[in-house]
Short mmCIF file of C-alpha atoms in Angstrom, two decimals:
data_model
loop_
_atom_site.label_atom_id
_atom_site.label_comp_id
_atom_site.label_asym_id
_atom_site.label_seq_id
_atom_site.Cartn_x
_atom_site.Cartn_y
_atom_site.Cartn_z
CA MET T 1 -20.71 -16.62 5.16
CA THR T 2 -20.63 -19.60 2.81
CA THR T 3 -18.27 -19.92 -0.15
CA THR T 4 -18.67 -22.61 -2.79
CA TYR T 5 -15.70 -23.64 -4.92
CA LYS T 6 -16.87 -25.35 -8.12
CA PHE T 7 -14.80 -27.33 -10.63
CA THR T 8 -15.56 -27.60 -14.33
CA THR T 9 -13.93 -30.68 -15.83
CA ALA T 10 -13.58 -32.32 -19.22
CA ALA T 11 -13.01 -36.09 -19.38
CA MET T 12 -10.00 -36.68 -21.67
CA GLU T 13 -10.32 -40.45 -21.19
CA GLY T 14 -13.28 -42.41 -19.86
CA GLY T 15 -16.31 -40.74 -18.35
CA GLY T 16 -15.09 -39.53 -14.96
CA THR T 17 -15.87 -35.90 -14.07
CA GLY T 18 -14.99 -35.70 -10.37
CA THR T 19 -11.76 -34.18 -9.08
CA VAL T 20 -9.05 -34.79 -6.53
CA ALA T 21 -8.99 -31.46 -4.69
CA ALA T 22 -6.34 -30.37 -2.19
CA LEU T 23 -7.75 -27.91 0.38
CA LEU T 24 -5.67 -25.27 2.12
CA PRO T 25 -5.90 -24.96 5.94
CA HIS T 26 -8.20 -21.92 5.83
CA GLN T 27 -10.54 -24.07 3.71
CA TRP T 28 -10.50 -27.43 5.49
CA ARG T 29 -10.85 -25.75 8.89
CA TYR T 30 -14.22 -24.40 7.78
CA LEU T 31 -15.38 -27.23 5.51
CA ALA T 32 -19.19 -27.35 5.56
CA ALA T 33 -19.53 -30.98 4.42
CA GLY T 34 -17.38 -33.90 3.33
CA THR T 35 -14.57 -35.87 4.97
CA PRO T 36 -11.00 -35.47 3.71
CA LEU T 37 -8.79 -38.50 3.16
CA PRO T 38 -6.37 -39.42 5.96
CA GLN T 39 -3.45 -38.74 3.62
CA THR T 40 -2.24 -35.13 3.28
CA TYR T 41 0.14 -33.15 1.09
CA ILE T 42 3.00 -31.04 2.44
CA SER T 43 2.89 -27.43 1.20
CA PRO T 44 4.24 -23.95 1.97
CA ARG T 45 0.88 -23.32 3.67
CA GLY T 46 0.96 -26.36 5.91
CA SER T 47 -0.95 -29.62 5.38
CA LEU T 48 -3.29 -29.83 2.41
CA LYS T 49 -6.25 -32.14 2.99
CA VAL T 50 -7.80 -34.02 0.08
CA LEU T 51 -11.37 -34.54 -1.12
CA THR T 52 -11.97 -36.94 -4.01
CA GLY T 53 -14.72 -37.43 -6.57
CA ILE T 54 -16.23 -33.99 -6.02
CA GLY T 55 -17.50 -31.26 -8.34
CA SER T 56 -17.48 -28.64 -5.61
CA PHE T 57 -16.93 -28.03 -1.93
CA THR T 58 -18.28 -25.38 0.45
CA THR T 59 -16.81 -23.57 3.42
CA SER T 60 -18.78 -21.85 6.18
CA MET T 61 -17.25 -18.99 8.17
CA ARG T 62 -18.60 -16.49 10.68
CA PHE T 63 -18.40 -12.76 9.98
CA HIS T 64 -18.00 -11.07 13.36
CA GLY T 65 -18.69 -7.48 12.33
CA VAL T 66 -16.71 -4.26 12.10
CA LEU T 67 -17.13 -0.82 13.65
CA PRO T 68 -16.42 2.70 12.38
CA GLU T 69 -14.55 3.13 15.69
CA VAL T 70 -14.55 1.60 19.18
CA PRO T 71 -17.19 3.35 21.33
CA ALA T 72 -16.26 6.08 23.80
CA VAL T 73 -17.56 4.19 26.83
CA ALA T 74 -14.68 5.33 29.08
CA ASP T 75 -13.32 8.64 27.73
CA SER T 76 -16.50 10.67 27.21
CA GLY T 77 -16.55 11.90 30.82
CA GLY T 78 -14.26 12.69 33.75
CA SER T 79 -10.52 13.35 33.65
CA ASP T 80 -9.97 10.97 30.75
CA ALA T 81 -12.42 13.01 28.69
CA ALA T 82 -10.28 16.08 29.26
CA THR T 83 -7.16 14.15 28.25
CA LEU T 84 -8.80 12.99 25.04
CA GLN T 85 -10.16 16.43 24.16
CA ASN T 86 -6.71 17.97 24.63
CA TYR T 87 -5.29 15.41 22.24
CA LEU T 88 -8.10 16.08 19.74
CA ASP T 89 -7.75 19.85 19.93
CA ALA T 90 -4.05 19.55 19.13
CA GLU T 91 -5.02 18.02 15.75
CA LYS T 92 -7.54 20.63 14.63
CA SER T 93 -5.13 22.63 12.46
CA ASP T 94 -3.79 19.64 10.48
CA PRO T 95 -5.84 16.44 10.84
CA THR T 96 -4.10 14.57 7.99
CA ARG T 97 -0.50 15.51 8.92
CA GLN T 98 0.55 14.10 5.55
CA VAL T 99 4.27 13.34 5.08
CA SER T 100 4.37 13.02 1.28
CA ASP T 101 2.19 13.92 -1.69
CA ASP T 102 1.85 10.53 -3.44
CA THR T 103 -1.07 8.10 -3.45
CA TYR T 104 0.12 6.01 -0.51
CA TRP T 105 0.94 8.83 1.88
CA THR T 106 -2.14 10.82 0.87
CA GLY T 107 -4.12 7.72 1.83
CA LYS T 108 -2.34 7.43 5.16
CA GLY T 109 -3.21 11.06 5.92
CA LEU T 110 -6.83 10.49 4.97
CA GLY T 111 -6.98 7.48 7.26
CA ARG T 112 -5.55 9.53 10.12
CA ALA T 113 -8.16 12.26 9.62
CA ALA T 114 -10.98 9.70 9.43
CA ARG T 115 -10.03 8.28 12.85
CA LEU T 116 -10.03 11.79 14.32
CA ALA T 117 -13.40 12.61 12.75
CA GLU T 118 -14.98 9.43 14.14
CA ILE T 119 -13.65 9.98 17.67
CA ALA T 120 -14.45 13.71 17.73
CA ASP T 121 -17.99 12.97 16.58
CA GLN T 122 -18.49 10.33 19.27
CA THR T 123 -17.38 12.75 21.99
CA GLY T 124 -19.10 15.91 20.75
CA ASN T 125 -16.03 17.84 19.60
CA THR T 126 -17.69 19.31 16.53
CA ALA T 127 -14.82 21.70 15.78
CA VAL T 128 -12.25 18.93 15.34
CA ARG T 129 -14.80 16.67 13.64
CA ASP T 130 -15.63 19.33 11.07
CA ALA T 131 -11.96 20.19 10.53
CA ALA T 132 -11.17 16.54 9.85
CA LEU T 133 -14.17 16.10 7.55
CA SER T 134 -13.23 19.29 5.70
CA ALA T 135 -9.69 18.00 5.16
CA ILE T 136 -11.02 14.67 3.87
CA ARG T 137 -13.54 16.36 1.58
CA SER T 138 -10.93 18.78 0.21
CA LYS T 139 -8.31 16.12 -0.54
CA LEU T 140 -10.71 13.58 -2.03
CA THR T 141 -12.46 16.20 -4.18
CA ASP T 142 -9.08 17.40 -5.43
CA TRP T 143 -7.91 13.90 -6.35
CA PHE T 144 -11.28 13.03 -7.90
CA THR T 145 -11.38 16.13 -10.14
CA ALA T 146 -9.34 16.19 -13.35
CA PRO T 147 -9.74 19.35 -15.46
CA SER T 148 -7.81 19.61 -18.72
CA GLY T 149 -4.09 20.09 -18.15
CA LYS T 150 -4.00 18.86 -14.55
CA THR T 151 -1.06 16.49 -14.05
CA ALA T 152 -0.98 15.86 -10.30
CA HIS T 153 -3.62 14.62 -7.85
CA VAL T 154 -5.35 12.75 -10.66
CA PHE T 155 -6.32 9.20 -11.55
CA TYR T 156 -5.72 7.90 -15.06
CA TYR T 157 -7.48 4.93 -16.63
CA ASP T 158 -5.07 2.80 -18.66
CA ARG T 159 -7.02 0.72 -21.18
CA ASN T 160 -4.09 -1.57 -21.99
CA TRP T 161 -3.82 -2.85 -18.45
CA GLY T 162 -7.40 -2.19 -17.35
CA THR T 163 -6.27 -0.19 -14.36
CA LEU T 164 -6.69 3.14 -12.59
CA ILE T 165 -3.35 4.76 -11.70
CA GLY T 166 -3.03 7.69 -9.33
CA TYR T 167 -0.36 10.36 -9.81
CA PRO T 168 1.95 11.09 -8.11
CA ALA T 169 2.38 7.33 -7.83
CA SER T 170 4.58 5.53 -5.33
CA TYR T 171 6.24 2.20 -4.62
CA GLY T 172 5.66 0.90 -8.13
CA SER T 173 1.91 1.56 -8.15
CA ASP T 174 2.23 2.90 -11.70
CA GLN T 175 5.01 1.01 -13.50
CA GLU T 176 4.41 -2.34 -11.78
CA LEU T 177 0.79 -1.92 -10.61
CA ASN T 178 1.82 -2.70 -7.03
CA ASP T 179 -0.24 -2.18 -3.91
CA HIS T 180 -3.38 -0.57 -5.33
CA HIS T 181 -5.51 -2.11 -2.57
CA PHE T 182 -3.12 -0.73 0.06
CA HIS T 183 -3.23 2.81 -1.34
CA TYR T 184 -6.87 3.03 -2.38
CA GLY T 185 -8.27 1.34 0.73
CA TYR T 186 -7.48 4.48 2.72
CA TYR T 187 -9.31 6.69 0.20
CA ILE T 188 -12.40 4.47 0.27
CA ALA T 189 -12.47 4.22 4.07
CA ALA T 190 -12.16 8.00 4.44
CA ALA T 191 -14.90 8.46 1.84
CA ALA T 192 -17.13 6.15 3.92
CA THR T 193 -16.63 8.35 6.98
CA LEU T 194 -17.42 11.47 4.94
CA ALA T 195 -20.49 9.81 3.38
CA LYS T 196 -22.12 9.47 6.80
CA PHE T 197 -22.10 13.25 7.19
CA ASP T 198 -22.37 14.33 3.55
CA PRO T 199 -24.36 11.71 1.58
CA GLN T 200 -24.78 14.11 -1.33
CA TRP T 201 -21.01 14.28 -1.82
CA ALA T 202 -20.99 10.48 -1.90
CA SER T 203 -23.78 10.13 -4.46
CA THR T 204 -22.98 8.34 -7.71
CA GLU T 205 -23.68 11.50 -9.67
CA ARG T 206 -21.02 13.40 -7.71
CA TYR T 207 -17.93 11.72 -6.21
CA GLY T 208 -19.32 8.30 -5.34
CA GLY T 209 -18.66 7.22 -8.90
CA MET T 210 -14.94 7.84 -8.45
CA VAL T 211 -14.90 5.87 -5.20
CA ASP T 212 -16.56 3.03 -7.10
CA LEU T 213 -13.78 3.10 -9.72
CA LEU T 214 -11.12 2.78 -7.02
CA ILE T 215 -12.96 -0.24 -5.62
CA ARG T 216 -13.29 -1.86 -9.04
CA ASP T 217 -9.65 -1.24 -9.91
CA ALA T 218 -8.20 -3.14 -6.96
CA ASN T 219 -10.97 -5.76 -6.64
CA ASN T 220 -13.74 -5.47 -9.18
CA TYR T 221 -16.87 -7.00 -7.63
CA ASP T 222 -18.80 -7.08 -10.94
CA ARG T 223 -17.99 -10.01 -13.24
CA ALA T 224 -19.76 -8.25 -16.13
CA ASP T 225 -17.58 -5.14 -15.95
CA THR T 226 -14.87 -5.52 -18.63
CA ARG T 227 -12.96 -2.37 -17.62
CA PHE T 228 -11.22 -4.15 -14.73
CA PRO T 229 -10.39 -7.81 -13.98
CA TYR T 230 -12.65 -9.57 -11.50
CA LEU T 231 -11.14 -9.47 -7.98
CA ARG T 232 -7.77 -8.42 -9.42
CA ASP T 233 -5.49 -8.80 -6.41
CA PHE T 234 -7.54 -11.23 -4.32
CA ASP T 235 -6.44 -14.86 -4.62
CA ILE T 236 -9.79 -16.64 -4.45
CA TYR T 237 -8.32 -20.06 -3.70
CA GLY T 238 -5.43 -18.78 -1.59
CA GLY T 239 -7.81 -16.66 0.48
CA HIS T 240 -5.84 -13.41 0.60
CA ASP T 241 -4.46 -10.51 -1.44
CA TRP T 242 -1.18 -10.31 -3.33
CA ALA T 243 0.73 -7.02 -3.46
CA SER T 244 3.16 -7.20 -6.38
CA GLY T 245 1.65 -6.20 -9.70
CA HIS T 246 3.87 -8.40 -11.85
CA GLY T 247 4.14 -11.29 -9.38
CA SER T 248 7.07 -12.78 -11.27
CA PHE T 249 9.76 -13.18 -8.62
CA ALA T 250 11.55 -16.48 -8.31
CA ALA T 251 9.42 -17.04 -5.19
CA GLY T 252 6.20 -15.99 -6.94
CA ASN T 253 4.09 -13.16 -5.56
CA ASN T 254 4.17 -11.67 -2.08
CA GLN T 255 2.35 -9.58 0.47
CA GLU T 256 3.64 -8.14 3.70
CA SER T 257 0.94 -5.80 5.07
CA SER T 258 -2.01 -8.16 5.38
CA SER T 259 -3.65 -5.58 7.65
CA GLU T 260 -3.63 -2.93 4.93
CA GLY T 261 -5.29 -5.50 2.70
CA MET T 262 -7.94 -5.89 5.39
CA ASN T 263 -8.22 -2.10 5.52
CA PHE T 264 -9.42 -2.25 1.90
CA ASP T 265 -11.95 -4.99 2.70
CA ASN T 266 -13.25 -3.09 5.72
CA ALA T 267 -13.48 0.06 3.60
CA LEU T 268 -15.82 -1.75 1.20
CA ILE T 269 -18.06 -2.82 4.08
CA GLN T 270 -18.19 0.70 5.48
CA TRP T 271 -18.70 2.38 2.07
CA GLY T 272 -21.33 -0.15 1.00
CA GLN T 273 -23.23 0.36 4.22
CA ALA T 274 -22.95 4.15 4.04
CA THR T 275 -24.24 4.31 0.45
CA GLY T 276 -26.71 1.40 0.43
CA ASN T 277 -24.60 -0.56 -2.06
CA THR T 278 -25.14 -4.13 -0.91
CA ALA T 279 -23.00 -5.57 -3.73
CA VAL T 280 -19.95 -3.64 -2.51
CA ARG T 281 -20.75 -4.37 1.13
CA ASP T 282 -21.07 -8.11 0.51
CA ALA T 283 -17.89 -8.24 -1.59
CA GLY T 284 -16.13 -6.61 1.35
CA ILE T 285 -17.59 -9.12 3.81
CA TYR T 286 -16.53 -12.04 1.59
CA MET T 287 -12.92 -10.85 1.27
CA TYR T 288 -12.71 -9.67 4.89
CA THR T 289 -13.97 -12.92 6.40
CA THR T 290 -11.93 -15.16 4.10
CA GLN T 291 -8.75 -13.15 4.48
CA ALA T 292 -9.08 -12.93 8.26
CA ALA T 293 -9.02 -16.75 8.35
CA ALA T 294 -6.01 -16.86 6.02
CA ILE T 295 -4.10 -14.32 8.11
CA GLN T 296 -4.62 -16.33 11.30
CA ASP T 297 -2.96 -19.29 9.58
CA TYR T 298 -0.37 -17.97 7.13
CA TRP T 299 0.87 -14.76 8.80
CA PHE T 300 0.25 -15.58 12.48
CA ASP T 301 -0.07 -19.38 12.71
CA THR T 302 -2.21 -18.97 15.80
CA LYS T 303 -2.82 -22.74 16.01
CA ASP T 304 0.87 -23.71 15.65
CA GLN T 305 0.20 -25.89 12.61
CA ILE T 306 1.63 -23.96 9.64
CA PHE T 307 5.16 -22.72 10.32
CA PRO T 308 7.97 -25.34 10.12
CA SER T 309 9.09 -26.86 13.40
CA GLY T 310 11.97 -24.86 14.78
CA PHE T 311 10.91 -21.59 13.12
CA PRO T 312 11.97 -19.05 15.77
CA HIS T 313 9.16 -16.50 15.38
CA ARG T 314 5.44 -16.27 16.15
CA GLU T 315 4.62 -14.15 13.10
CA VAL T 316 6.02 -13.60 9.61
CA GLY T 317 6.38 -10.21 7.99
CA MET T 318 5.73 -11.44 4.46
CA VAL T 319 3.96 -14.34 2.79
CA TRP T 320 5.33 -15.55 -0.56
CA SER T 321 3.92 -18.03 -3.05
CA ASP T 322 6.57 -20.54 -1.97
CA GLY T 323 6.57 -19.81 1.76
CA ALA T 324 7.04 -16.86 4.10
CA ALA T 325 9.78 -14.72 5.63
CA TYR T 326 10.51 -12.81 8.82
CA SER T 327 11.31 -9.62 6.92
CA THR T 328 9.90 -6.56 5.19
CA TRP T 329 10.91 -4.54 2.14
CA PHE T 330 11.83 -1.54 4.26
CA SER T 331 13.16 -2.47 7.71
CA ALA T 332 14.93 -5.15 9.75
CA ASP T 333 13.39 -3.83 12.99
CA PRO T 334 11.31 -6.63 14.62
CA ALA T 335 8.70 -4.07 15.76
CA LYS T 336 8.15 -3.16 12.11
CA ILE T 337 8.51 -6.67 10.66
CA GLN T 338 5.68 -7.82 12.92
CA GLY T 339 3.93 -4.46 13.16
CA ILE T 340 3.43 -4.11 9.41
CA ASN T 341 0.68 -6.70 9.75
CA LEU T 342 -1.12 -4.67 12.44
CA LEU T 343 -1.53 -1.21 10.93
CA PRO T 344 -3.71 0.76 10.45
CA VAL T 345 -5.54 0.00 13.69
CA THR T 346 -9.23 0.78 13.13
CA GLY T 347 -12.66 -0.50 14.11
CA GLY T 348 -12.34 -2.71 11.05
CA HIS T 349 -9.33 -4.51 12.53
CA LEU T 350 -10.98 -6.22 15.48
CA TYR T 351 -10.07 -9.57 13.87
CA LEU T 352 -6.59 -8.95 15.32
CA GLY T 353 -8.14 -9.59 18.74
CA HIS T 354 -10.03 -12.79 17.95
CA ASP T 355 -7.35 -14.76 19.85
CA PRO T 356 -6.35 -12.66 22.90
CA ASP T 357 -3.78 -15.24 24.04
CA TYR T 358 -2.01 -15.00 20.70
CA VAL T 359 -1.94 -11.20 21.02
CA LEU T 360 0.04 -11.52 24.25
CA THR T 361 2.32 -14.20 22.80
CA ASP T 362 3.07 -12.16 19.69
CA TYR T 363 3.66 -9.00 21.75
CA ARG T 364 6.18 -10.80 23.98
CA ASP T 365 7.85 -12.30 20.89
CA MET T 366 8.30 -8.83 19.41
CA LEU T 367 9.89 -7.55 22.63
CA THR T 368 12.21 -10.56 22.78
CA ASN T 369 13.26 -10.13 19.17
CA SER T 370 13.82 -6.41 19.77
CA GLY T 371 15.74 -6.93 23.00
CA THR T 372 13.56 -4.38 24.79
CA THR T 373 10.92 -4.22 27.51
CA GLN T 374 8.80 -1.64 25.65
CA PRO T 375 8.27 -1.20 21.88
CA SER T 376 11.18 0.84 20.55
CA SER T 377 9.35 1.90 17.38
CA TRP T 378 5.72 2.11 16.29
CA THR T 379 4.95 2.20 20.00
CA ASP T 380 1.37 3.32 19.43
CA ILE T 381 0.62 0.48 17.01
CA TRP T 382 1.91 -2.05 19.54
CA TYR T 383 0.03 -0.54 22.48
CA GLU T 384 -3.17 -0.66 20.40
CA PHE T 385 -2.51 -4.29 19.49
CA LEU T 386 -1.70 -5.16 23.09
CA ALA T 387 -5.02 -3.61 24.15
CA LEU T 388 -6.85 -6.39 22.27
CA GLY T 389 -5.20 -8.90 24.62
CA ASP T 390 -4.72 -6.89 27.81
CA GLY T 391 -6.36 -3.47 27.78
CA ASP T 392 -5.35 -2.60 31.34
CA LYS T 393 -1.65 -3.16 30.64
CA ALA T 394 -1.81 -1.24 27.36
CA LEU T 395 -3.44 1.71 29.12
CA ALA T 396 -0.94 1.64 32.00
CA ASP T 397 1.97 1.50 29.54
CA PHE T 398 0.54 4.40 27.56
CA ARG T 399 0.08 6.53 30.66
CA ALA T 400 3.68 5.82 31.70
CA ASN T 401 5.16 6.31 28.25
CA SER T 402 3.07 8.75 26.18
CA GLY T 403 6.01 10.78 24.90
CA PHE T 404 6.75 8.50 21.94
CA THR T 405 6.64 9.71 18.34
CA SER T 406 3.41 8.65 16.67
CA GLU T 407 3.48 6.39 13.62
CA GLU T 408 2.73 8.43 10.49
CA GLY T 409 -0.90 7.31 10.23
CA GLU T 410 -1.54 7.61 13.95
CA SER T 411 -2.33 10.32 16.52
CA LYS T 412 -2.16 10.43 20.30
CA ALA T 413 -5.91 11.06 20.30
CA HIS T 414 -6.62 7.79 18.52
CA THR T 415 -4.11 5.75 20.52
CA PHE T 416 -5.46 7.00 23.85
CA HIS T 417 -9.08 6.52 22.76
CA TRP T 418 -8.39 2.96 21.58
CA VAL T 419 -6.51 1.70 24.64
CA ARG T 420 -8.68 3.55 27.17
CA ASN T 421 -11.92 2.10 25.85
CA LEU T 422 -10.62 -1.42 25.29
CA ALA T 423 -9.46 -1.43 28.89
CA ALA T 424 -13.15 -0.99 29.78
CA LEU T 425 -14.63 -3.18 27.05
CA GLY T 426 -12.26 -6.15 27.39
CA HIS T 427 -11.72 -8.72 24.66
CA VAL T 428 -13.56 -9.20 21.37
CA ASP T 429 -16.19 -11.89 21.96
CA THR T 430 -16.42 -14.10 18.88
CA SER T 431 -19.09 -16.37 20.40
CA VAL T 432 -21.86 -13.84 19.63
CA THR T 433 -22.72 -12.39 16.22
CA ALA T 434 -25.34 -9.91 14.98
CA ASP T 435 -27.54 -9.18 11.96
CA SER T 436 -25.82 -5.84 11.32
CA PRO T 437 -22.37 -5.63 9.69
CA LEU T 438 -21.45 -2.62 11.88
CA SER T 439 -21.51 -4.38 15.23
CA SER T 440 -19.31 -6.19 17.72
CA VAL T 441 -19.45 -7.77 21.16
CA PHE T 442 -16.84 -7.41 23.90
CA VAL T 443 -16.44 -9.34 27.14
CA ASN T 444 -14.64 -8.28 30.31
CA ASN T 445 -14.54 -10.70 33.26
CA GLY T 446 -17.59 -12.48 31.89
CA ALA T 447 -19.68 -9.32 31.36
CA ARG T 448 -20.62 -8.49 27.79
CA THR T 449 -20.94 -5.12 26.07
CA TYR T 450 -22.97 -5.09 22.85
CA VAL T 451 -22.04 -2.40 20.31
CA ALA T 452 -23.69 -1.37 17.04
CA SER T 453 -23.43 1.63 14.75
CA ASN T 454 -26.25 2.95 12.59
CA ILE T 455 -25.12 5.19 9.73
CA THR T 456 -28.50 5.36 8.00
CA SER T 457 -31.10 8.09 8.51
CA THR T 458 -33.65 5.76 10.11
CA ASP T 459 -33.60 4.03 13.51
CA ARG T 460 -32.64 0.34 13.54
CA THR T 461 -32.94 -2.62 15.88
CA VAL T 462 -29.93 -4.94 15.88
CA HIS T 463 -30.42 -8.57 16.91
CA PHE T 464 -27.57 -10.55 18.47
CA SER T 465 -27.27 -14.33 18.27
CA ASP T 466 -27.69 -14.78 22.05
CA GLY T 467 -31.12 -13.11 21.94
CA THR T 468 -30.01 -9.59 22.90
CA THR T 469 -31.53 -6.72 20.94
CA LEU T 470 -30.19 -3.19 20.66
CA THR T 471 -32.11 -0.17 19.38
CA VAL T 472 -29.75 2.18 17.55
CA PRO T 473 -31.02 5.64 16.57
CA SER T 474 -30.06 7.16 13.25
CA GLY T 475 -26.47 8.36 13.10
CA LYS T 476 -25.57 6.91 16.49
CA THR T 477 -23.23 4.29 17.89
CA VAL T 478 -24.70 2.56 20.95
CA ALA T 479 -23.09 0.35 23.60
CA SER T 480 -25.23 -1.64 26.03
CA GLY T 481 -24.62 -4.21 28.75
CA ALA T 482 -21.58 -3.96 30.98
CA ASN T 483 -20.98 -0.50 29.50
CA GLU T 484 -23.85 1.84 28.64
CA TRP T 485 -23.14 4.65 26.19
CA SER T 486 -24.50 6.39 23.09
CA GLY T 487 -22.85 8.97 20.87
CA GLY T 488 -22.44 10.34 17.37
CA SER T 489 -24.33 12.78 15.21
CA ALA T 490 -24.02 11.59 11.61
CA THR T 491 -26.87 12.63 9.34
CA GLY T 492 -26.94 9.18 7.79
CA GLY T 493 -27.23 7.72 4.33
CA GLY T 494 -27.58 4.37 2.64
CA ASP T 495 -31.27 3.87 3.37
CA GLY T 496 -33.16 1.08 1.72
CA GLY T 497 -30.13 -1.09 1.03
CA GLY T 498 -30.37 -0.48 -2.70
CA THR T 499 -27.50 -0.54 -5.15
CA PRO T 500 -26.71 2.83 -6.77
CA THR T 501 -26.60 3.13 -10.51
CA PRO T 502 -23.21 1.72 -11.58
CA THR T 503 -20.59 4.00 -13.04
CA PRO T 504 -21.07 3.98 -16.85
CA THR T 505 -18.58 1.81 -18.71
CA PRO T 506 -16.43 3.99 -21.01
CA THR T 507 -16.62 3.25 -24.69
CA GLY T 508 -13.63 1.82 -26.52
CA THR T 509 -11.42 -1.20 -26.02
CA PRO T 510 -11.80 -2.93 -22.64
CA TRP T 511 -8.88 -4.35 -20.71
CA LYS T 512 -6.90 -7.01 -22.57
CA SER T 513 -6.36 -10.38 -20.95
CA THR T 514 -2.98 -10.97 -22.66
CA LEU T 515 -0.18 -8.44 -23.05
CA TYR T 516 3.46 -9.05 -24.04
CA PRO T 517 6.26 -7.34 -22.04
CA GLN T 518 9.26 -6.31 -24.14
CA SER T 519 12.91 -6.05 -23.11
CA ASP T 520 12.78 -2.25 -23.29
CA GLY T 521 10.01 -2.12 -20.69
CA SER T 522 7.14 -1.54 -23.13
CA VAL T 523 4.17 -3.83 -23.67
CA LEU T 524 2.48 -4.97 -26.88
CA SER T 525 -0.93 -6.45 -27.57
CA SER T 526 0.68 -9.15 -29.77
CA PRO T 527 4.04 -10.96 -29.64
CA GLY T 528 7.04 -8.83 -30.64
CA THR T 529 10.67 -9.68 -31.28
CA THR T 530 12.52 -12.22 -29.16
CA GLY T 531 14.35 -10.66 -26.20
CA THR T 532 14.93 -10.89 -22.49
CA ALA T 533 13.60 -9.02 -19.49
CA THR T 534 15.21 -9.19 -16.05
CA LEU T 535 13.06 -9.63 -12.95
CA ALA T 536 14.46 -9.62 -9.42
CA SER T 537 14.44 -12.74 -7.26
CA ALA T 538 12.67 -12.85 -3.94
CA ALA T 539 15.91 -11.91 -2.19
CA GLY T 540 16.87 -9.11 -4.57
CA ARG T 541 13.87 -6.87 -5.15
CA THR T 542 14.46 -3.72 -7.16
CA THR T 543 11.56 -1.33 -7.72
CA THR T 544 8.71 -3.26 -6.17
CA GLY T 545 9.27 -1.92 -2.64
CA ARG T 546 6.50 0.05 -0.94
CA ARG T 547 8.10 2.23 1.70
CA PRO T 548 11.40 3.99 2.27
CA THR T 549 13.50 3.09 5.26
CA ARG T 550 12.11 4.92 8.27
#
């Protein structure tokens, strides 16, 4: 994936038009051409390297693929199959297990059900698969339908701010426009799972149009669409999302859950592939690939070049405009400070395993900070993360300690499936790529397993960069190489790779680029009377928090 950053300049004196451009680490690491000066700038993101006299620069990054779910190469037969099916059957009556009725927790429940649907489909448990799909369909259809007089489970388009707000809202998603990508990413990802089995439901003429509005609200991929700002929460130069809607803290803007931001990007890839919308798919790939690189530097510092010398942690919980912090808005527990950048664990989060050595280092750091030998909270999230670095240990720990309470978006079925299969698959192999976005390669003791998923209604042949080819029938996920397996029964959609008809733009005034906050909390389209408005500092946040203390 190549990204070109272009500068438009106006010569105020003389005739020079070139720039002095300072590149962030996630840019200069992947610089396609040009040689930075030996001098560097110090910044909250590490060393900035400088190019001079340029009108543009280009970066080149590798997209390594995503999966709807890791393949059932090790738990589709034998005693482990029985263990998995028992876990799945226990979820049939309530696949979402939703803990609250607002937009965020509805999304978490949808994400939980989507994981169960994917795993049940892979392993032939049609009863649990259909129960999970039914729960997803029912909740999404409810939220996407707004008859006259309905006041809950609705989305409202606010023309003043050019935004789509869901009610009941949560964590400032309405009054401060916080976290829309966090909340809506779960809806879009669940819709992508449903679309594989019910493409008619996902059509633009039915509920696909509403999914498209959620995508455009958080990160509008269409520059010509005046209803929503272009890439609203994605910092194009910074390379990652921001979470606060107002972004006016003393420390600037912030984001803690980089992994929930990646959940949104992965959702766009999955939805675009499921519906044939290449514009959405490619927007997802751009944000996913760019943000994965930024996370490795600014949240994880996997190369030990970003955090200040003497910083006592291997990961930060939050990134701010002026730096970063080992903290969250909701907990001082190290397992949650570090774990908030791991969840939800899905087949779209394989980037977390691109550096297996770092996985083990970060896991040990969490245990040290917690003063424990096993995760004391969010145990499932940490076992799933550990599996990306040492699948055998994660599986052994799960077998010895499976009585923990699952994180709210998790299930024992998903945790067991994830660690059991990664123990067989090994590490993510970033040295091999493919020509399908729904693909990945794993390596275990030098032996590779090639995996690809086909969610269209026609058979496909996937080509890997080392010359391997993999024929993937319609609706199937196939693994080949060190592990041989095939499963899944989706009916498929998204054929032809075309872009569906865009959702019609509503008539009336589009979003306004300039609004004026007033001291009473209102906003005006033109300047009002002089007054003051109080905003919290980075250390004293008021209503911008996302989660209650758990």
